[in-house]
Amino acid sequence: MTVAISPPKTYTAAEYLALEVESAVRSEFRNGDIVEMTGGTPEHNEITGMLIFLLRASLRKKPYSIFVTDQRLWIPEANLYTYPDVMVTPRPPELQPERTDTVMNPMMIAETLSRSTQSYDRGDKFAAYRTIEALQDYVLIDQYRPQVEHYVKQAENQWLLTTYSGLDATFRLDSVGVEVALAELYEAVEFE
């Protein structure tokens, strides 16, 4: 007797959104697949929280919105719904048509890397992010050592990578005019 294995179910964006609104767990939508997102470590949360604090302190009373992990981003060219760790958009943000809960135009995105997501954050996810016309800065923050990879859009299809290492390093987010010191970013993290 042969057992037929049915292919995994693929979903439409509308089906995903209907499920996501009711779900207690956040999931990404990747071109028909729904992928549950994993939880973070205390270090991941400390770093992400500090970046949000530094951005809020620097951007108070300026025309930007700062979004954290629970804000959904729609990338139409990649057919991807995702939840970046940190996003900055102009205010008011551009929302997906007929939605009030999904943004489309971040100028800056930051992801705090984990061992399970770092390849995706550098690879397919960054490829999807590069299709966002408004995006100017993409920041990858290592949670295991004081290191930041900062991609800056130079021209269409051209990104410049600069890596900053050590607690004495500082990088600048030109899209929003904010300078970030790694000593502040990693203030609450103890390295081995």
JSON list of C-alpha atoms in Angstrom, two decimals:
[
{"chain": "A", "resi": 1, "resn": "MET", "atom": "CA", "xyz": [0.00, 0.00, 0.00]},
{"chain": "A", "resi": 2, "resn": "THR", "atom": "CA", "xyz": [1.33, 3.42, -0.95]},
{"chain": "A", "resi": 3, "resn": "VAL", "atom": "CA", "xyz": [0.59, 6.44, 1.18]},
{"chain": "A", "resi": 4, "resn": "ALA", "atom": "CA", "xyz": [0.15, 9.64, -0.75]},
{"chain": "A", "resi": 5, "resn": "ILE", "atom": "CA", "xyz": [1.78, 12.64, 0.84]},
{"chain": "A", "resi": 6, "resn": "SER", "atom": "CA", "xyz": [-0.18, 15.78, 0.21]},
{"chain": "A", "resi": 7, "resn": "PRO", "atom": "CA", "xyz": [1.84, 18.90, -0.59]},
{"chain": "A", "resi": 8, "resn": "PRO", "atom": "CA", "xyz": [2.01, 21.59, 2.08]},
{"chain": "A", "resi": 9, "resn": "LYS", "atom": "CA", "xyz": [-0.88, 24.04, 1.91]},
{"chain": "A", "resi": 10, "resn": "THR", "atom": "CA", "xyz": [-0.19, 27.36, 0.32]},
{"chain": "A", "resi": 11, "resn": "TYR", "atom": "CA", "xyz": [-2.19, 30.39, 1.36]},
{"chain": "A", "resi": 12, "resn": "THR", "atom": "CA", "xyz": [-3.31, 33.55, -0.32]},
{"chain": "A", "resi": 13, "resn": "ALA", "atom": "CA", "xyz": [-2.35, 36.87, 1.23]},
{"chain": "A", "resi": 14, "resn": "ALA", "atom": "CA", "xyz": [-6.00, 37.37, 2.24]},
{"chain": "A", "resi": 15, "resn": "GLU", "atom": "CA", "xyz": [-6.09, 33.98, 4.01]},
{"chain": "A", "resi": 16, "resn": "TYR", "atom": "CA", "xyz": [-2.84, 34.80, 5.82]},
{"chain": "A", "resi": 17, "resn": "LEU", "atom": "CA", "xyz": [-4.12, 38.20, 6.97]},
{"chain": "A", "resi": 18, "resn": "ALA", "atom": "CA", "xyz": [-7.38, 36.68, 8.25]},
{"chain": "A", "resi": 19, "resn": "LEU", "atom": "CA", "xyz": [-5.42, 34.09, 10.25]},
{"chain": "A", "resi": 20, "resn": "GLU", "atom": "CA", "xyz": [-2.78, 36.57, 11.45]},
{"chain": "A", "resi": 21, "resn": "VAL", "atom": "CA", "xyz": [-5.30, 39.03, 12.88]},
{"chain": "A", "resi": 22, "resn": "GLU", "atom": "CA", "xyz": [-6.71, 36.27, 15.11]},
{"chain": "A", "resi": 23, "resn": "SER", "atom": "CA", "xyz": [-3.42, 34.56, 15.97]},
{"chain": "A", "resi": 24, "resn": "ALA", "atom": "CA", "xyz": [-1.60, 34.92, 19.29]},
{"chain": "A", "resi": 25, "resn": "VAL", "atom": "CA", "xyz": [1.66, 34.04, 17.50]},
{"chain": "A", "resi": 26, "resn": "ARG", "atom": "CA", "xyz": [3.26, 36.26, 14.85]},
{"chain": "A", "resi": 27, "resn": "SER", "atom": "CA", "xyz": [4.02, 34.66, 11.49]},
{"chain": "A", "resi": 28, "resn": "GLU", "atom": "CA", "xyz": [5.57, 35.78, 8.24]},
{"chain": "A", "resi": 29, "resn": "PHE", "atom": "CA", "xyz": [3.89, 35.26, 4.90]},
{"chain": "A", "resi": 30, "resn": "ARG", "atom": "CA", "xyz": [6.46, 34.18, 2.30]},
{"chain": "A", "resi": 31, "resn": "ASN", "atom": "CA", "xyz": [4.89, 33.89, -1.13]},
{"chain": "A", "resi": 32, "resn": "GLY", "atom": "CA", "xyz": [2.13, 31.51, -0.03]},
{"chain": "A", "resi": 33, "resn": "ASP", "atom": "CA", "xyz": [3.84, 29.94, 2.97]},
{"chain": "A", "resi": 34, "resn": "ILE", "atom": "CA", "xyz": [3.13, 30.90, 6.58]},
{"chain": "A", "resi": 35, "resn": "VAL", "atom": "CA", "xyz": [6.23, 30.71, 8.77]},
{"chain": "A", "resi": 36, "resn": "GLU", "atom": "CA", "xyz": [5.94, 31.10, 12.54]},
{"chain": "A", "resi": 37, "resn": "MET", "atom": "CA", "xyz": [8.44, 33.57, 13.99]},
{"chain": "A", "resi": 38, "resn": "THR", "atom": "CA", "xyz": [10.63, 32.51, 16.88]},
{"chain": "A", "resi": 39, "resn": "GLY", "atom": "CA", "xyz": [11.01, 34.32, 20.19]},
{"chain": "A", "resi": 40, "resn": "GLY", "atom": "CA", "xyz": [14.12, 36.28, 21.09]},
{"chain": "A", "resi": 41, "resn": "THR", "atom": "CA", "xyz": [16.78, 36.03, 23.79]},
{"chain": "A", "resi": 42, "resn": "PRO", "atom": "CA", "xyz": [17.18, 38.57, 26.60]},
{"chain": "A", "resi": 43, "resn": "GLU", "atom": "CA", "xyz": [20.20, 40.01, 24.72]},
{"chain": "A", "resi": 44, "resn": "HIS", "atom": "CA", "xyz": [18.13, 40.33, 21.53]},
{"chain": "A", "resi": 45, "resn": "ASN", "atom": "CA", "xyz": [15.46, 42.23, 23.45]},
{"chain": "A", "resi": 46, "resn": "GLU", "atom": "CA", "xyz": [17.97, 44.47, 25.28]},
{"chain": "A", "resi": 47, "resn": "ILE", "atom": "CA", "xyz": [19.69, 45.46, 22.02]},
{"chain": "A", "resi": 48, "resn": "THR", "atom": "CA", "xyz": [16.46, 46.03, 20.11]},
{"chain": "A", "resi": 49, "resn": "GLY", "atom": "CA", "xyz": [14.98, 47.98, 23.01]},
{"chain": "A", "resi": 50, "resn": "MET", "atom": "CA", "xyz": [18.07, 50.19, 23.28]},
{"chain": "A", "resi": 51, "resn": "LEU", "atom": "CA", "xyz": [18.00, 50.95, 19.54]},
{"chain": "A", "resi": 52, "resn": "ILE", "atom": "CA", "xyz": [14.36, 51.98, 19.85]},
{"chain": "A", "resi": 53, "resn": "PHE", "atom": "CA", "xyz": [15.22, 54.16, 22.87]},
{"chain": "A", "resi": 54, "resn": "LEU", "atom": "CA", "xyz": [18.12, 55.84, 21.02]},
{"chain": "A", "resi": 55, "resn": "LEU", "atom": "CA", "xyz": [15.97, 56.47, 17.94]},
{"chain": "A", "resi": 56, "resn": "ARG", "atom": "CA", "xyz": [13.06, 57.85, 19.99]},
{"chain": "A", "resi": 57, "resn": "ALA", "atom": "CA", "xyz": [15.39, 60.17, 21.92]},
{"chain": "A", "resi": 58, "resn": "SER", "atom": "CA", "xyz": [16.97, 61.46, 18.70]},
{"chain": "A", "resi": 59, "resn": "LEU", "atom": "CA", "xyz": [13.80, 61.72, 16.61]},
{"chain": "A", "resi": 60, "resn": "ARG", "atom": "CA", "xyz": [11.41, 63.30, 19.14]},
{"chain": "A", "resi": 61, "resn": "LYS", "atom": "CA", "xyz": [9.27, 65.99, 17.52]},
{"chain": "A", "resi": 62, "resn": "LYS", "atom": "CA", "xyz": [10.53, 65.04, 14.05]},
{"chain": "A", "resi": 63, "resn": "PRO", "atom": "CA", "xyz": [8.27, 63.75, 11.26]},
{"chain": "A", "resi": 64, "resn": "TYR", "atom": "CA", "xyz": [9.09, 60.05, 11.68]},
{"chain": "A", "resi": 65, "resn": "SER", "atom": "CA", "xyz": [7.31, 57.00, 13.06]},
{"chain": "A", "resi": 66, "resn": "ILE", "atom": "CA", "xyz": [9.34, 54.33, 14.84]},
{"chain": "A", "resi": 67, "resn": "PHE", "atom": "CA", "xyz": [7.92, 50.82, 14.79]},
{"chain": "A", "resi": 68, "resn": "VAL", "atom": "CA", "xyz": [8.93, 47.77, 16.78]},
{"chain": "A", "resi": 69, "resn": "THR", "atom": "CA", "xyz": [8.64, 44.02, 16.33]},
{"chain": "A", "resi": 70, "resn": "ASP", "atom": "CA", "xyz": [4.83, 43.88, 16.31]},
{"chain": "A", "resi": 71, "resn": "GLN", "atom": "CA", "xyz": [4.34, 46.14, 13.27]},
{"chain": "A", "resi": 72, "resn": "ARG", "atom": "CA", "xyz": [3.67, 44.25, 10.05]},
{"chain": "A", "resi": 73, "resn": "LEU", "atom": "CA", "xyz": [5.44, 45.28, 6.82]},
{"chain": "A", "resi": 74, "resn": "TRP", "atom": "CA", "xyz": [4.11, 44.38, 3.35]},
{"chain": "A", "resi": 75, "resn": "ILE", "atom": "CA", "xyz": [6.61, 44.03, 0.50]},
{"chain": "A", "resi": 76, "resn": "PRO", "atom": "CA", "xyz": [4.49, 43.56, -2.63]},
{"chain": "A", "resi": 77, "resn": "GLU", "atom": "CA", "xyz": [7.32, 42.77, -5.08]},
{"chain": "A", "resi": 78, "resn": "ALA", "atom": "CA", "xyz": [8.48, 39.89, -2.87]},
{"chain": "A", "resi": 79, "resn": "ASN", "atom": "CA", "xyz": [4.95, 38.81, -1.85]},
{"chain": "A", "resi": 80, "resn": "LEU", "atom": "CA", "xyz": [6.15, 39.01, 1.75]},
{"chain": "A", "resi": 81, "resn": "TYR", "atom": "CA", "xyz": [4.54, 40.11, 5.01]},
{"chain": "A", "resi": 82, "resn": "THR", "atom": "CA", "xyz": [7.11, 40.33, 7.79]},
{"chain": "A", "resi": 83, "resn": "TYR", "atom": "CA", "xyz": [7.82, 41.94, 11.16]},
{"chain": "A", "resi": 84, "resn": "PRO", "atom": "CA", "xyz": [11.21, 43.69, 11.26]},
{"chain": "A", "resi": 85, "resn": "ASP", "atom": "CA", "xyz": [12.73, 44.27, 14.69]},
{"chain": "A", "resi": 86, "resn": "VAL", "atom": "CA", "xyz": [12.82, 48.05, 14.13]},
{"chain": "A", "resi": 87, "resn": "MET", "atom": "CA", "xyz": [11.54, 50.28, 11.29]},
{"chain": "A", "resi": 88, "resn": "VAL", "atom": "CA", "xyz": [11.46, 54.02, 10.77]},
{"chain": "A", "resi": 89, "resn": "THR", "atom": "CA", "xyz": [9.02, 55.57, 8.27]},
{"chain": "A", "resi": 90, "resn": "PRO", "atom": "CA", "xyz": [8.10, 59.12, 7.39]},
{"chain": "A", "resi": 91, "resn": "ARG", "atom": "CA", "xyz": [5.01, 60.28, 9.25]},
{"chain": "A", "resi": 92, "resn": "PRO", "atom": "CA", "xyz": [2.33, 59.41, 8.36]},
{"chain": "A", "resi": 93, "resn": "PRO", "atom": "CA", "xyz": [3.44, 55.98, 7.16]},
{"chain": "A", "resi": 94, "resn": "GLU", "atom": "CA", "xyz": [2.19, 54.61, 3.86]},
{"chain": "A", "resi": 95, "resn": "LEU", "atom": "CA", "xyz": [-0.29, 51.84, 4.65]},
{"chain": "A", "resi": 96, "resn": "GLN", "atom": "CA", "xyz": [-1.20, 48.91, 2.47]},
{"chain": "A", "resi": 97, "resn": "PRO", "atom": "CA", "xyz": [-4.37, 49.78, 0.53]},
{"chain": "A", "resi": 98, "resn": "GLU", "atom": "CA", "xyz": [-7.51, 48.80, 2.43]},
{"chain": "A", "resi": 99, "resn": "ARG", "atom": "CA", "xyz": [-5.48, 47.99, 5.59]},
{"chain": "A", "resi": 100, "resn": "THR", "atom": "CA", "xyz": [-4.88, 50.04, 8.72]},
{"chain": "A", "resi": 101, "resn": "ASP", "atom": "CA", "xyz": [-2.31, 47.70, 10.28]},
{"chain": "A", "resi": 102, "resn": "THR", "atom": "CA", "xyz": [0.37, 47.15, 7.62]},
{"chain": "A", "resi": 103, "resn": "VAL", "atom": "CA", "xyz": [3.07, 49.65, 6.58]},
{"chain": "A", "resi": 104, "resn": "MET", "atom": "CA", "xyz": [4.90, 49.74, 3.26]},
{"chain": "A", "resi": 105, "resn": "ASN", "atom": "CA", "xyz": [7.55, 52.51, 3.25]},
{"chain": "A", "resi": 106, "resn": "PRO", "atom": "CA", "xyz": [10.32, 52.15, 5.82]},
{"chain": "A", "resi": 107, "resn": "MET", "atom": "CA", "xyz": [13.39, 54.35, 5.31]},
{"chain": "A", "resi": 108, "resn": "MET", "atom": "CA", "xyz": [15.38, 52.33, 7.83]},
{"chain": "A", "resi": 109, "resn": "ILE", "atom": "CA", "xyz": [15.11, 48.72, 8.97]},
{"chain": "A", "resi": 110, "resn": "ALA", "atom": "CA", "xyz": [17.17, 47.04, 11.69]},
{"chain": "A", "resi": 111, "resn": "GLU", "atom": "CA", "xyz": [17.31, 43.37, 12.56]},
{"chain": "A", "resi": 112, "resn": "THR", "atom": "CA", "xyz": [19.04, 41.91, 15.63]},
{"chain": "A", "resi": 113, "resn": "LEU", "atom": "CA", "xyz": [20.66, 38.72, 14.41]},
{"chain": "A", "resi": 114, "resn": "SER", "atom": "CA", "xyz": [20.18, 35.31, 15.98]},
{"chain": "A", "resi": 115, "resn": "ARG", "atom": "CA", "xyz": [21.84, 32.06, 14.99]},
{"chain": "A", "resi": 116, "resn": "SER", "atom": "CA", "xyz": [18.56, 30.75, 13.56]},
{"chain": "A", "resi": 117, "resn": "THR", "atom": "CA", "xyz": [17.73, 33.85, 11.46]},
{"chain": "A", "resi": 118, "resn": "GLN", "atom": "CA", "xyz": [21.05, 35.44, 10.46]},
{"chain": "A", "resi": 119, "resn": "SER", "atom": "CA", "xyz": [21.32, 33.68, 7.07]},
{"chain": "A", "resi": 120, "resn": "TYR", "atom": "CA", "xyz": [17.75, 34.63, 6.19]},
{"chain": "A", "resi": 121, "resn": "ASP", "atom": "CA", "xyz": [18.22, 38.24, 7.42]},
{"chain": "A", "resi": 122, "resn": "ARG", "atom": "CA", "xyz": [21.35, 38.62, 5.24]},
{"chain": "A", "resi": 123, "resn": "GLY", "atom": "CA", "xyz": [19.98, 36.67, 2.27]},
{"chain": "A", "resi": 124, "resn": "ASP", "atom": "CA", "xyz": [16.38, 36.31, 1.11]},
{"chain": "A", "resi": 125, "resn": "LYS", "atom": "CA", "xyz": [14.97, 38.82, 3.58]},
{"chain": "A", "resi": 126, "resn": "PHE", "atom": "CA", "xyz": [17.47, 41.50, 2.57]},
{"chain": "A", "resi": 127, "resn": "ALA", "atom": "CA", "xyz": [16.75, 40.74, -1.10]},
{"chain": "A", "resi": 128, "resn": "ALA", "atom": "CA", "xyz": [13.07, 41.42, -0.37]},
{"chain": "A", "resi": 129, "resn": "TYR", "atom": "CA", "xyz": [13.89, 44.58, 1.60]},
{"chain": "A", "resi": 130, "resn": "ARG", "atom": "CA", "xyz": [15.94, 45.92, -1.32]},
{"chain": "A", "resi": 131, "resn": "THR", "atom": "CA", "xyz": [12.76, 46.06, -3.41]},
{"chain": "A", "resi": 132, "resn": "ILE", "atom": "CA", "xyz": [11.35, 48.74, -1.07]},
{"chain": "A", "resi": 133, "resn": "GLU", "atom": "CA", "xyz": [11.92, 52.02, -2.89]},
{"chain": "A", "resi": 134, "resn": "ALA", "atom": "CA", "xyz": [11.97, 54.14, 0.28]},
{"chain": "A", "resi": 135, "resn": "LEU", "atom": "CA", "xyz": [14.56, 51.99, 2.11]},
{"chain": "A", "resi": 136, "resn": "GLN", "atom": "CA", "xyz": [17.92, 53.74, 2.59]},
{"chain": "A", "resi": 137, "resn": "ASP", "atom": "CA", "xyz": [19.48, 52.05, 5.65]},
{"chain": "A", "resi": 138, "resn": "TYR", "atom": "CA", "xyz": [19.55, 48.36, 6.59]},
{"chain": "A", "resi": 139, "resn": "VAL", "atom": "CA", "xyz": [21.23, 47.51, 9.89]},
{"chain": "A", "resi": 140, "resn": "LEU", "atom": "CA", "xyz": [22.14, 44.02, 11.10]},
{"chain": "A", "resi": 141, "resn": "ILE", "atom": "CA", "xyz": [23.08, 43.92, 14.78]},
{"chain": "A", "resi": 142, "resn": "ASP", "atom": "CA", "xyz": [25.03, 40.95, 16.14]},
{"chain": "A", "resi": 143, "resn": "GLN", "atom": "CA", "xyz": [23.77, 39.95, 19.59]},
{"chain": "A", "resi": 144, "resn": "TYR", "atom": "CA", "xyz": [26.80, 37.78, 20.42]},
{"chain": "A", "resi": 145, "resn": "ARG", "atom": "CA", "xyz": [29.58, 40.36, 19.94]},
{"chain": "A", "resi": 146, "resn": "PRO", "atom": "CA", "xyz": [29.67, 44.14, 19.46]},
{"chain": "A", "resi": 147, "resn": "GLN", "atom": "CA", "xyz": [29.34, 44.29, 15.69]},
{"chain": "A", "resi": 148, "resn": "VAL", "atom": "CA", "xyz": [26.97, 46.03, 13.30]},
{"chain": "A", "resi": 149, "resn": "GLU", "atom": "CA", "xyz": [26.67, 45.54, 9.55]},
{"chain": "A", "resi": 150, "resn": "HIS", "atom": "CA", "xyz": [25.26, 48.70, 7.98]},
{"chain": "A", "resi": 151, "resn": "TYR", "atom": "CA", "xyz": [24.04, 48.69, 4.38]},
{"chain": "A", "resi": 152, "resn": "VAL", "atom": "CA", "xyz": [23.43, 52.09, 2.80]},
{"chain": "A", "resi": 153, "resn": "LYS", "atom": "CA", "xyz": [21.65, 52.49, -0.54]},
{"chain": "A", "resi": 154, "resn": "GLN", "atom": "CA", "xyz": [23.93, 54.29, -2.99]},
{"chain": "A", "resi": 155, "resn": "ALA", "atom": "CA", "xyz": [21.78, 54.04, -6.13]},
{"chain": "A", "resi": 156, "resn": "GLU", "atom": "CA", "xyz": [19.21, 51.68, -7.57]},
{"chain": "A", "resi": 157, "resn": "ASN", "atom": "CA", "xyz": [20.51, 48.11, -7.08]},
{"chain": "A", "resi": 158, "resn": "GLN", "atom": "CA", "xyz": [23.66, 49.40, -5.36]},
{"chain": "A", "resi": 159, "resn": "TRP", "atom": "CA", "xyz": [24.25, 49.04, -1.61]},
{"chain": "A", "resi": 160, "resn": "LEU", "atom": "CA", "xyz": [27.41, 49.83, 0.36]},
{"chain": "A", "resi": 161, "resn": "LEU", "atom": "CA", "xyz": [28.26, 47.61, 3.34]},
{"chain": "A", "resi": 162, "resn": "THR", "atom": "CA", "xyz": [30.29, 48.95, 6.24]},
{"chain": "A", "resi": 163, "resn": "THR", "atom": "CA", "xyz": [31.01, 46.78, 9.27]},
{"chain": "A", "resi": 164, "resn": "TYR", "atom": "CA", "xyz": [31.51, 48.40, 12.68]},
{"chain": "A", "resi": 165, "resn": "SER", "atom": "CA", "xyz": [33.20, 46.34, 15.41]},
{"chain": "A", "resi": 166, "resn": "GLY", "atom": "CA", "xyz": [34.01, 47.06, 19.03]},
{"chain": "A", "resi": 167, "resn": "LEU", "atom": "CA", "xyz": [32.36, 49.19, 21.67]},
{"chain": "A", "resi": 168, "resn": "ASP", "atom": "CA", "xyz": [34.26, 52.32, 20.57]},
{"chain": "A", "resi": 169, "resn": "ALA", "atom": "CA", "xyz": [32.65, 52.29, 17.08]},
{"chain": "A", "resi": 170, "resn": "THR", "atom": "CA", "xyz": [29.84, 54.61, 15.96]},
{"chain": "A", "resi": 171, "resn": "PHE", "atom": "CA", "xyz": [27.66, 54.52, 12.83]},
{"chain": "A", "resi": 172, "resn": "ARG", "atom": "CA", "xyz": [25.32, 57.08, 11.27]},
{"chain": "A", "resi": 173, "resn": "LEU", "atom": "CA", "xyz": [21.84, 56.51, 9.86]},
{"chain": "A", "resi": 174, "resn": "ASP", "atom": "CA", "xyz": [21.79, 59.21, 7.20]},
{"chain": "A", "resi": 175, "resn": "SER", "atom": "CA", "xyz": [18.16, 58.57, 6.25]},
{"chain": "A", "resi": 176, "resn": "VAL", "atom": "CA", "xyz": [17.06, 59.94, 9.64]},
{"chain": "A", "resi": 177, "resn": "GLY", "atom": "CA", "xyz": [20.17, 61.83, 10.75]},
{"chain": "A", "resi": 178, "resn": "VAL", "atom": "CA", "xyz": [20.93, 59.69, 13.82]},
{"chain": "A", "resi": 179, "resn": "GLU", "atom": "CA", "xyz": [24.34, 58.60, 15.08]},
{"chain": "A", "resi": 180, "resn": "VAL", "atom": "CA", "xyz": [24.49, 55.38, 17.13]},
{"chain": "A", "resi": 181, "resn": "ALA", "atom": "CA", "xyz": [27.40, 54.44, 19.40]},
{"chain": "A", "resi": 182, "resn": "LEU", "atom": "CA", "xyz": [27.90, 50.71, 19.84]},
{"chain": "A", "resi": 183, "resn": "ALA", "atom": "CA", "xyz": [28.77, 51.31, 23.51]},
{"chain": "A", "resi": 184, "resn": "GLU", "atom": "CA", "xyz": [25.22, 52.66, 24.00]},
{"chain": "A", "resi": 185, "resn": "LEU", "atom": "CA", "xyz": [23.57, 50.06, 21.77]},
{"chain": "A", "resi": 186, "resn": "TYR", "atom": "CA", "xyz": [25.16, 47.20, 23.74]},
{"chain": "A", "resi": 187, "resn": "GLU", "atom": "CA", "xyz": [24.98, 48.96, 27.14]},
{"chain": "A", "resi": 188, "resn": "ALA", "atom": "CA", "xyz": [22.97, 46.19, 28.85]},
{"chain": "A", "resi": 189, "resn": "VAL", "atom": "CA", "xyz": [24.73, 43.21, 27.22]},
{"chain": "A", "resi": 190, "resn": "GLU", "atom": "CA", "xyz": [27.62, 41.31, 28.79]},
{"chain": "A", "resi": 191, "resn": "PHE", "atom": "CA", "xyz": [29.88, 39.47, 26.39]},
{"chain": "A", "resi": 192, "resn": "GLU", "atom": "CA", "xyz": [31.87, 36.35, 27.30]}
]
